[in-house]
Coordinates of C-alpha atoms and ligand atoms in Angstrom, one line a residue:
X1 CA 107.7 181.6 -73.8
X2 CA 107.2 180.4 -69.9
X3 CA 111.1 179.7 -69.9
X4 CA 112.7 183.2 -70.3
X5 CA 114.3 184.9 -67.5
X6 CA 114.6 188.5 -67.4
X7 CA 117.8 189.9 -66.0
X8 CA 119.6 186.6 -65.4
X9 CA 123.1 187.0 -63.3
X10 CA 125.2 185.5 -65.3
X11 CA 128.8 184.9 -63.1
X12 CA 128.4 181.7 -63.1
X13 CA 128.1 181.4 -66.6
X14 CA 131.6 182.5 -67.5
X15 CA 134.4 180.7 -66.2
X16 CA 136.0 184.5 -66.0
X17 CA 133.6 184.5 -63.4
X18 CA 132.6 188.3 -64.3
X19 CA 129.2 189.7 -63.3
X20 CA 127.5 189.8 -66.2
X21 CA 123.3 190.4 -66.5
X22 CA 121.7 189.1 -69.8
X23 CA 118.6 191.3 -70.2
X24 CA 117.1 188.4 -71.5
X25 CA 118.3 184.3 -71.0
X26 CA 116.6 181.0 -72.1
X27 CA 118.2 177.2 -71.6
X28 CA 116.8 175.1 -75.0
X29 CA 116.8 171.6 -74.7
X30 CA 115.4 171.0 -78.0
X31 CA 115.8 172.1 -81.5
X32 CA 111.4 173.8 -81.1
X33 CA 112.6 175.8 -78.3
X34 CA 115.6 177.3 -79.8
X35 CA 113.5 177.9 -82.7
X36 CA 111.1 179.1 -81.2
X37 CA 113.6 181.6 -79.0
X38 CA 115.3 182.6 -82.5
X39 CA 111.8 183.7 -83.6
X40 CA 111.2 185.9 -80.4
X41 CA 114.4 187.5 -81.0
X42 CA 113.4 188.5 -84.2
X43 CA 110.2 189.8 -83.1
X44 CA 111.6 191.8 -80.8
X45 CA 115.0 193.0 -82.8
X46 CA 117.1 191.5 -79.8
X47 CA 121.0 190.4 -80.7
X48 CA 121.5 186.8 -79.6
X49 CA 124.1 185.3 -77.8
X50 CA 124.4 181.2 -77.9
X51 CA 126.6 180.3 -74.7
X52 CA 127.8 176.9 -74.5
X53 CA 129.9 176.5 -70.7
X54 CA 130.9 180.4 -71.2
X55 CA 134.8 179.2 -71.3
X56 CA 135.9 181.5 -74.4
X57 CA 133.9 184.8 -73.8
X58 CA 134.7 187.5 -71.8
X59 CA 131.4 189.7 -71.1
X60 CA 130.7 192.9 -70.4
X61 CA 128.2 194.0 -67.4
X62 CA 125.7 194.5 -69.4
X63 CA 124.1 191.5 -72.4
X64 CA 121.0 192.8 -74.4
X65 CA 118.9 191.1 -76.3
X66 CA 118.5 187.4 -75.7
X67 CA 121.3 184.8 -74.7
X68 CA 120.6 181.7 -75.5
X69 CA 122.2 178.8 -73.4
X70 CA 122.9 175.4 -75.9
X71 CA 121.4 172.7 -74.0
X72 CA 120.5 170.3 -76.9
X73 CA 122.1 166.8 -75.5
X74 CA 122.3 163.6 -77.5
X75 CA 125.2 160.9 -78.4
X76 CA 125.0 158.3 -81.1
X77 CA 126.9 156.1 -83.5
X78 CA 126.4 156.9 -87.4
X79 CA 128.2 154.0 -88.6
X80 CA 131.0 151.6 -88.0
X81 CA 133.2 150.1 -90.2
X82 CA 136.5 147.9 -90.2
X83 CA 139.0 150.3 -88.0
X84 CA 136.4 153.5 -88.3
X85 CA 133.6 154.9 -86.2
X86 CA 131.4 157.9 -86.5
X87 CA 130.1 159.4 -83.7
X88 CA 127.5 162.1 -83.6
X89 CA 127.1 164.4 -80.3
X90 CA 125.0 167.3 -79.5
X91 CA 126.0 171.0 -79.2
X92 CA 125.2 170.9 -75.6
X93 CA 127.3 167.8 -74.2
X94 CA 130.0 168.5 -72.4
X95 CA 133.2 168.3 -74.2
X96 CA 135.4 166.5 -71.6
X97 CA 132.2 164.4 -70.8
X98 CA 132.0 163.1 -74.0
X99 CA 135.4 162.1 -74.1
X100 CA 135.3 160.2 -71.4
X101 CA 132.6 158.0 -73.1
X102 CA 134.1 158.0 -76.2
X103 CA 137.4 156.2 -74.5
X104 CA 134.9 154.1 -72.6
X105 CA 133.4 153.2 -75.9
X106 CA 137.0 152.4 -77.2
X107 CA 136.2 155.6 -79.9
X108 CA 140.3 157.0 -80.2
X109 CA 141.9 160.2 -81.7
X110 CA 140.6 162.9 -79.2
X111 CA 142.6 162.0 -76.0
X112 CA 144.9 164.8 -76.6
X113 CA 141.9 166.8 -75.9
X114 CA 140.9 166.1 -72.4
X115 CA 140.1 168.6 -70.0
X116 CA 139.4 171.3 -72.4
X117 CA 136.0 173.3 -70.4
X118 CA 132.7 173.5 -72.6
X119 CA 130.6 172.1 -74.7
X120 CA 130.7 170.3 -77.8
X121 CA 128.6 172.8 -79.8
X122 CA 131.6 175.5 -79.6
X123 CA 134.8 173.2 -80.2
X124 CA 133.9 173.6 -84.0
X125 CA 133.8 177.6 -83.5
X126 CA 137.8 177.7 -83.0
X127 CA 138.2 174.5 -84.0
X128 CA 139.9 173.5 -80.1
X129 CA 143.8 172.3 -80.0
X130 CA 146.0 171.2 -77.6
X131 CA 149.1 168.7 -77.6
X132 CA 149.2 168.8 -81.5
X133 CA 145.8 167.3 -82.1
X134 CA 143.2 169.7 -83.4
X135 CA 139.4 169.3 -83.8
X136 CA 139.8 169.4 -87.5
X137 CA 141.6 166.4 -87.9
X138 CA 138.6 164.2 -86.4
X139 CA 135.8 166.1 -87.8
X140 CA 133.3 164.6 -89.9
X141 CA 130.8 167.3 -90.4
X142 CA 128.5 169.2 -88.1
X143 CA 124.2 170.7 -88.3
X144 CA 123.2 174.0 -87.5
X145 CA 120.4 176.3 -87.1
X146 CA 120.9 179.6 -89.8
X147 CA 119.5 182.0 -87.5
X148 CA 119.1 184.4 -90.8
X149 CA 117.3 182.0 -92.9
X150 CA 115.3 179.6 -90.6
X151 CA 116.6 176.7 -92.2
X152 CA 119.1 173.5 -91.6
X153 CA 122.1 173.4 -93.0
X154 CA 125.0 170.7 -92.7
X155 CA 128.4 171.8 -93.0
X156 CA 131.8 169.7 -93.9
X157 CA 135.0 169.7 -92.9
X158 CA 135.6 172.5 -96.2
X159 CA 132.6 174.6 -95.3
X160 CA 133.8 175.5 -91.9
X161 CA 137.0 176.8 -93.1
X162 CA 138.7 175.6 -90.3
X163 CA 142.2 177.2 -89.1
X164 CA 144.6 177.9 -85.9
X165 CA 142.3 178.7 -83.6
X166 CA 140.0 179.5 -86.0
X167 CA 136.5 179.0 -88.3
X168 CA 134.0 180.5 -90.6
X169 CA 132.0 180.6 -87.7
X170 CA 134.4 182.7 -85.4
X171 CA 136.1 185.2 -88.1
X172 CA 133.3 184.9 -90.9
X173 CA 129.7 185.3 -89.7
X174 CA 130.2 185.4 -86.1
X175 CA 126.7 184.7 -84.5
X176 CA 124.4 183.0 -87.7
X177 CA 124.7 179.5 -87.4
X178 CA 123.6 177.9 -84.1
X179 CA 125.7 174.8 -83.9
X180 CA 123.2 171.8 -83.0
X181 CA 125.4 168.8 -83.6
X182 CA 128.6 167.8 -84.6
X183 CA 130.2 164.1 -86.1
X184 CA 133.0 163.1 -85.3
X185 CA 134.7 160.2 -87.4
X186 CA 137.1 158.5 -84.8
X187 CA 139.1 155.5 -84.8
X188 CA 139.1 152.0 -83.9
X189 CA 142.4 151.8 -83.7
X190 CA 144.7 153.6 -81.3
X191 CA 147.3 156.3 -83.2
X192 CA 148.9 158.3 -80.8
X193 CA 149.9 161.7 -81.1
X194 CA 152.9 162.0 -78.5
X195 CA 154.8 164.7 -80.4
X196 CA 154.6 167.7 -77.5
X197 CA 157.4 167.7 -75.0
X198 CA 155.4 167.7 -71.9
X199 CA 153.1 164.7 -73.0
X200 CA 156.7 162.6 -73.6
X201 CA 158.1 163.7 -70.1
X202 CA 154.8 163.4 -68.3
X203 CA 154.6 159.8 -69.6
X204 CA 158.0 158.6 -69.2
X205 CA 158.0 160.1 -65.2
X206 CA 155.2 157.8 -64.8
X207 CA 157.4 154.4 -66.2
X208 CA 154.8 154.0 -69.2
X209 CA 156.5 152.8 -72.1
X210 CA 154.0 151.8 -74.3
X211 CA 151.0 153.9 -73.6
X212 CA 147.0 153.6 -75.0
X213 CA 144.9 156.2 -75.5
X214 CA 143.9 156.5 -71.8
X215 CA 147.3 157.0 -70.5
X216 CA 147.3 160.2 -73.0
X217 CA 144.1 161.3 -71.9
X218 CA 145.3 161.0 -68.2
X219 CA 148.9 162.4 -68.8
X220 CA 146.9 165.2 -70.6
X221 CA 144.3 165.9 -67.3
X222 CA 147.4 165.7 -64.9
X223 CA 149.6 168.5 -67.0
X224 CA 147.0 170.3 -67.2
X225 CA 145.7 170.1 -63.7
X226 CA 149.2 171.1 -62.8
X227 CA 149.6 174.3 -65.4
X228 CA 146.2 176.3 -65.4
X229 CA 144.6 177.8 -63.0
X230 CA 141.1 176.3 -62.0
X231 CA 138.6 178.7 -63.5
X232 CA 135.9 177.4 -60.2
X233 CA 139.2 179.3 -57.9
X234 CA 140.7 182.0 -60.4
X235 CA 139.0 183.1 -63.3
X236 CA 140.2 182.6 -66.6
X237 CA 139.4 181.8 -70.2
X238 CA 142.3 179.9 -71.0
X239 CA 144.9 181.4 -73.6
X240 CA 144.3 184.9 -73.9
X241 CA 146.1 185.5 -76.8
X242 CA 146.6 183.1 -80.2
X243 CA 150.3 182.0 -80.9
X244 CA 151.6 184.6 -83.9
X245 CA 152.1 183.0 -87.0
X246 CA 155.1 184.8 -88.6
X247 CA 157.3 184.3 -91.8
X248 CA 160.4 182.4 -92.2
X249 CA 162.3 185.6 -92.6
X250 CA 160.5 186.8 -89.9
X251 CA 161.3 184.6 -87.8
X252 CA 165.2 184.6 -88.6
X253 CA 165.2 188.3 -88.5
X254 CA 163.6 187.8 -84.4
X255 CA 165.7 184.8 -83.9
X256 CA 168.6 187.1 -84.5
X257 CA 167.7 189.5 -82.5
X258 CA 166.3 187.2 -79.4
X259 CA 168.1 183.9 -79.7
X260 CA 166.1 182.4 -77.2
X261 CA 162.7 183.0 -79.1
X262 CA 160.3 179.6 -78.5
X263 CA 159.0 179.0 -81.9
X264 CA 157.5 175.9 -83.8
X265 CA 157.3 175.6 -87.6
X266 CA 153.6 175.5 -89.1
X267 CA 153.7 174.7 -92.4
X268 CA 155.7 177.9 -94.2
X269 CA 155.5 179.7 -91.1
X270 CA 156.8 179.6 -87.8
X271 CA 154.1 180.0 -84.8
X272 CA 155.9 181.7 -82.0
X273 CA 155.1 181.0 -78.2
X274 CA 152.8 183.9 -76.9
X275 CA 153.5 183.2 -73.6
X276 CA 157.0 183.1 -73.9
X277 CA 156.9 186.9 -75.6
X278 CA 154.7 188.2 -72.3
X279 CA 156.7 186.8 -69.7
X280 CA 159.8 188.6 -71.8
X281 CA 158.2 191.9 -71.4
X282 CA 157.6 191.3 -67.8
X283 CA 154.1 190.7 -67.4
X284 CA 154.4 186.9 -65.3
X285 CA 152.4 186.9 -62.1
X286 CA 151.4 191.1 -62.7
X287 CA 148.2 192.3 -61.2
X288 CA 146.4 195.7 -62.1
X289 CA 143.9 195.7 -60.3
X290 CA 141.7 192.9 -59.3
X291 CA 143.2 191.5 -63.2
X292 CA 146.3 190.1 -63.7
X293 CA 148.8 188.3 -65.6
X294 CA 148.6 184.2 -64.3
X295 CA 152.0 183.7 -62.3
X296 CA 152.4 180.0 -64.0
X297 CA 151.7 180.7 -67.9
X298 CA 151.8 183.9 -69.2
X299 CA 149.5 183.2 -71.5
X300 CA 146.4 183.1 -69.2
X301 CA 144.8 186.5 -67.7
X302 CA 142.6 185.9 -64.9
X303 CA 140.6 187.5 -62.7
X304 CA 141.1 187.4 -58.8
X305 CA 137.0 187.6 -58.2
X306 CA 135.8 191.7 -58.6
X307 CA 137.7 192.2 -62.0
X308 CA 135.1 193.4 -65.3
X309 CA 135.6 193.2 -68.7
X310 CA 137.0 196.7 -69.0
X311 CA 139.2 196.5 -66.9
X312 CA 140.6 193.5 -67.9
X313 CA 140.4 194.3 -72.0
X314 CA 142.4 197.5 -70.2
X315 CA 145.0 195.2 -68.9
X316 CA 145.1 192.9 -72.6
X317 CA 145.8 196.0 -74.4
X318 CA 148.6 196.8 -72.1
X319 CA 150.0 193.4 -72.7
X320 CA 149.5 193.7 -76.6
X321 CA 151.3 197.0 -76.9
X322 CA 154.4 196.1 -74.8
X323 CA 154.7 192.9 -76.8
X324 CA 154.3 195.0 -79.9
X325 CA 156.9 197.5 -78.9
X326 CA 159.2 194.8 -77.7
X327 CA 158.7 192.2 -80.6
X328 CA 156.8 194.1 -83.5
X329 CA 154.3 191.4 -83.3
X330 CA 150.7 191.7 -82.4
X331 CA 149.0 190.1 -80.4
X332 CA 145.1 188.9 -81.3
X333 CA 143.2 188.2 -78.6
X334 CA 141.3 184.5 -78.7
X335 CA 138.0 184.1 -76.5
X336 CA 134.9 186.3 -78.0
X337 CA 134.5 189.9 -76.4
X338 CA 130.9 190.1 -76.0
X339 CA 129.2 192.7 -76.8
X340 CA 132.2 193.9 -78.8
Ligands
FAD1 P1 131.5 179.5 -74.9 O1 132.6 180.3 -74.2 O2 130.2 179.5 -74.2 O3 131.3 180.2 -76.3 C1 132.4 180.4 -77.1 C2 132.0 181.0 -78.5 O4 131.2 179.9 -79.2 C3 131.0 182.1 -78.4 O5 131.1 183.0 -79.5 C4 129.6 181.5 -78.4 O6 128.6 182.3 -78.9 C5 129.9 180.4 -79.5 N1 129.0 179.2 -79.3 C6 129.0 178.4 -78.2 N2 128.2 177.3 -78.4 C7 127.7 177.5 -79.7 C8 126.8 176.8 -80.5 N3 126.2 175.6 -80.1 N4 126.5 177.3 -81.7 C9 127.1 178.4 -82.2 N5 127.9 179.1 -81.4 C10 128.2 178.7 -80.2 N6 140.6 176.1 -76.0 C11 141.4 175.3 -76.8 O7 141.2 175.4 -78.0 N7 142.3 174.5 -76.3 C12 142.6 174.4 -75.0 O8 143.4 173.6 -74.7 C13 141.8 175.1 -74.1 N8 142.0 175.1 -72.8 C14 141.3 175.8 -71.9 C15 141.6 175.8 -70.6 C16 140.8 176.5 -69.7 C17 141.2 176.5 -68.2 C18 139.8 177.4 -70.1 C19 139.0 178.2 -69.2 C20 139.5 177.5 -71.5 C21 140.3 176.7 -72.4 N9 140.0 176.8 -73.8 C22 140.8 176.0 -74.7 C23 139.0 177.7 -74.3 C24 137.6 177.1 -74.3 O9 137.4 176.1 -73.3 C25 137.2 176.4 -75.6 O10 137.2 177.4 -76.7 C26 135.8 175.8 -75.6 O11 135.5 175.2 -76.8 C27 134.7 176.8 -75.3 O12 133.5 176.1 -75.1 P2 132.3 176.8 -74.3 O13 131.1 175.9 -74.4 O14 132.6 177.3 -73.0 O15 132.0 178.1 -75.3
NAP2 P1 153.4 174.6 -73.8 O1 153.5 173.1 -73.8 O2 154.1 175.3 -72.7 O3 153.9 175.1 -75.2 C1 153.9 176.5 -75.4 C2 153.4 176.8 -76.8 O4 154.3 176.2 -77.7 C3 152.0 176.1 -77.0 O5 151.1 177.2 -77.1 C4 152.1 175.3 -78.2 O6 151.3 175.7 -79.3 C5 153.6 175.4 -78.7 N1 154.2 174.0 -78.8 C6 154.8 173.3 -77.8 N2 155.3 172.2 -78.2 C7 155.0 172.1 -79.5 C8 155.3 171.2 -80.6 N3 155.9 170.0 -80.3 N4 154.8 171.5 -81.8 C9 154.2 172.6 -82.1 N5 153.9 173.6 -81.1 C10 154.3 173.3 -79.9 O7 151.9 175.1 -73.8 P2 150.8 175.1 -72.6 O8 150.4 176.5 -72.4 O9 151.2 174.2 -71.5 O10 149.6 174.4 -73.3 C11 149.7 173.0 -73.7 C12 148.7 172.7 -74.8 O11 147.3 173.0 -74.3 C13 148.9 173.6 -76.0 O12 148.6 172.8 -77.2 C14 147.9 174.7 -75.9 O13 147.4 175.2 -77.1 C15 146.7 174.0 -75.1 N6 146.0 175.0 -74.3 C16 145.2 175.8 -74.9 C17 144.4 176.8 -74.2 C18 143.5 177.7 -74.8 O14 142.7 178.3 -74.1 N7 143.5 177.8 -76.1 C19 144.6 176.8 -72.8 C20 145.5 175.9 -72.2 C21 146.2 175.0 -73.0 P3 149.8 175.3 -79.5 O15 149.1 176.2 -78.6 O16 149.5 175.7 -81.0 O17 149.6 173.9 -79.2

């Protein structure tokens, strides 16, 4: 295989921006070249690594075996009908990219998703959120490689096992499946999900009474833009940490105790604010190191440029235990540690 690099730097492959080498790295453009880069891997007994933009990993010094970056591109309509559309992307689009088309297009339901870094291949993987909208609800079903088997397999919206933050393919059998597409089935119709505080306040500063879908997606890039930290200047993988999901008694018995505990229902559980439980146990704006705690969302570690993996997994367990102490609730940490 002419197209495998040996000892690839991978820095700028992680928007943590940590110097990483992959003993072993190949770009596939096509569905023959990842198969044939799955085969190799075989032969050779290396662990694989599929890397979409590197925005939910956080990776140690050292990658053996083979990573694999997801470069299979591709955009098509399936099918349109009355006030539906379904829209079929490959794993190696990028995600924000593809969202601008799609509101180009006039393709709505994802707006709430803008700015999110990556590619499409790995939105399935924790099933992306933000501002109430999750992946799942526009999902039509997605095609991937079985990395065990050889063979293609489709998977619907029941197959993935999609939950917060979560999917077969992060919790289940992390690693088998090489996402190669996914569907999306989007609507024709603008319904807008306005139900987040700062979407609301964002769009009523700006005079816009009744917005369309591109106002959201706009709102959405500005808030963001504003909140997190730019992973090209300070990196970061986003929210460290998932939002607990606690009981109803739980929560009562902490709301008691902390009265001014940020916490949303979720179905017959409350999901309480991660960030919000950090900055209480002073971590806002801390730095150990060349790590540190992000001084605008709590939720966010990042790394001021010579920070590793261990040191900052070093700093994340630091974080968990005082929330544990504090709180009795533990933290789980969200992007992929790779190798684990
Ligand atoms: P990578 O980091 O490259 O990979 C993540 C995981 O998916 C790895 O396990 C990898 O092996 C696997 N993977 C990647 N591609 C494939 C494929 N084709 N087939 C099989 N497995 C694959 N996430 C949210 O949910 N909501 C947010 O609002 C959000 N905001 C963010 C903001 C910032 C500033 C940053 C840095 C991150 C944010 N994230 C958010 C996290 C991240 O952007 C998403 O999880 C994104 O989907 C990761 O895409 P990626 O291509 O970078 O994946
Ligand atoms: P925020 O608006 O300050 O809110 C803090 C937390 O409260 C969020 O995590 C959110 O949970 C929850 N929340 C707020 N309003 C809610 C509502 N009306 N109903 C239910 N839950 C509510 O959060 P933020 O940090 O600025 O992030 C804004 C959005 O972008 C969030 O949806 C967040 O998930 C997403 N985001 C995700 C990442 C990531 O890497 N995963 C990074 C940046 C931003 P949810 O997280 O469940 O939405």
């Amino acid at each position: 295989m002419d197209s495998l690099v040996h000892n690839q730097d991978l820095r700028r492959h992680n928007s943590f921006g940590f110097a990483a080498c992959a003993a072993n790295f190949m770009r596939v453009e096509t569905l023959e070249q990842l198969q044939g880069a799955v085969a190799q891997a075989r032969h050779n007994s290396w662990p694989v690594l599929v890397l979409g933009g590197g925005s939910n990993l956080v990776l140690r010094e050292q990658i053996p075996g083979l990573v694999i970056q997801m470069a299979i591109g591709g955009r098509r309509v399936e099918s349109v009908s009355e006030d539906k559309v379904r829209v079929t992307l490959g794993a190696g689009e990028i995600w924000h990219q593809s969202l601008e088309w799609m509101l180009e297009q006039g393709y709505y339901g994802l707006e709430n998703l803008a700015l999110i870094p990556g590619t499409v291949g790995a939105a399935p993987i924790q099933n992306i959120g933000a501002y109430g909208v999750e992946l799942e609800q526009r999902f039509d079903s997605l095609l991937a490689l079985d990395t065990d088997s050889g063979d293609l397999r489709r998977f619907n919206r029941d197959d993935c096992r999609f939950g917060y933050r979560d999917s077969c393919f992060k919790s289940h059998e992390p690693g088998r499946y090489v996402i190669l597409e996914v569907s999306f089935a989007l609507s024709l119709i603008p319904n807008l999900v306005l139900r987040y505080q700062a979407l609301a306040d964002e769009l009523k500063a700006r005079g816009i009474e009744q917005p369309q879908p591109s106002d959201v997606f706009d709102v959405v890039c500005a808030i963001r833009q504003q909140k997190l930290p730019d992973p090209a200047e300070l990196g970061n993988a986003g929210s460290f940490f998932k939002n607990p999901l606690v009981s109803a008694d739980r929560y009562r018995d902490l709301l008691q105790q902390f009265p001014n505990l940020v916490a949303y229902p979720a179905d017959d559980a409350y999901k309480l604010a991660a960030g919000w439980l950090i900055e209480q146990c002073g971590w806002k704006g801390r730095c150990i190191g060349a790590v540190g705690v992000y001084s605008r969302q709590a939720l966010v570690l990042v790394n001021q440029g010579s920070g590793t993996a261990t040191e900052l997994m070093l700093l994340a367990g630091q974080v968990v235990d005082s929330v544990q102490l504090r709180f009795g609730v533990v933290l789980e940490m969200e992007p992929r540690l790779y190798p684990a």
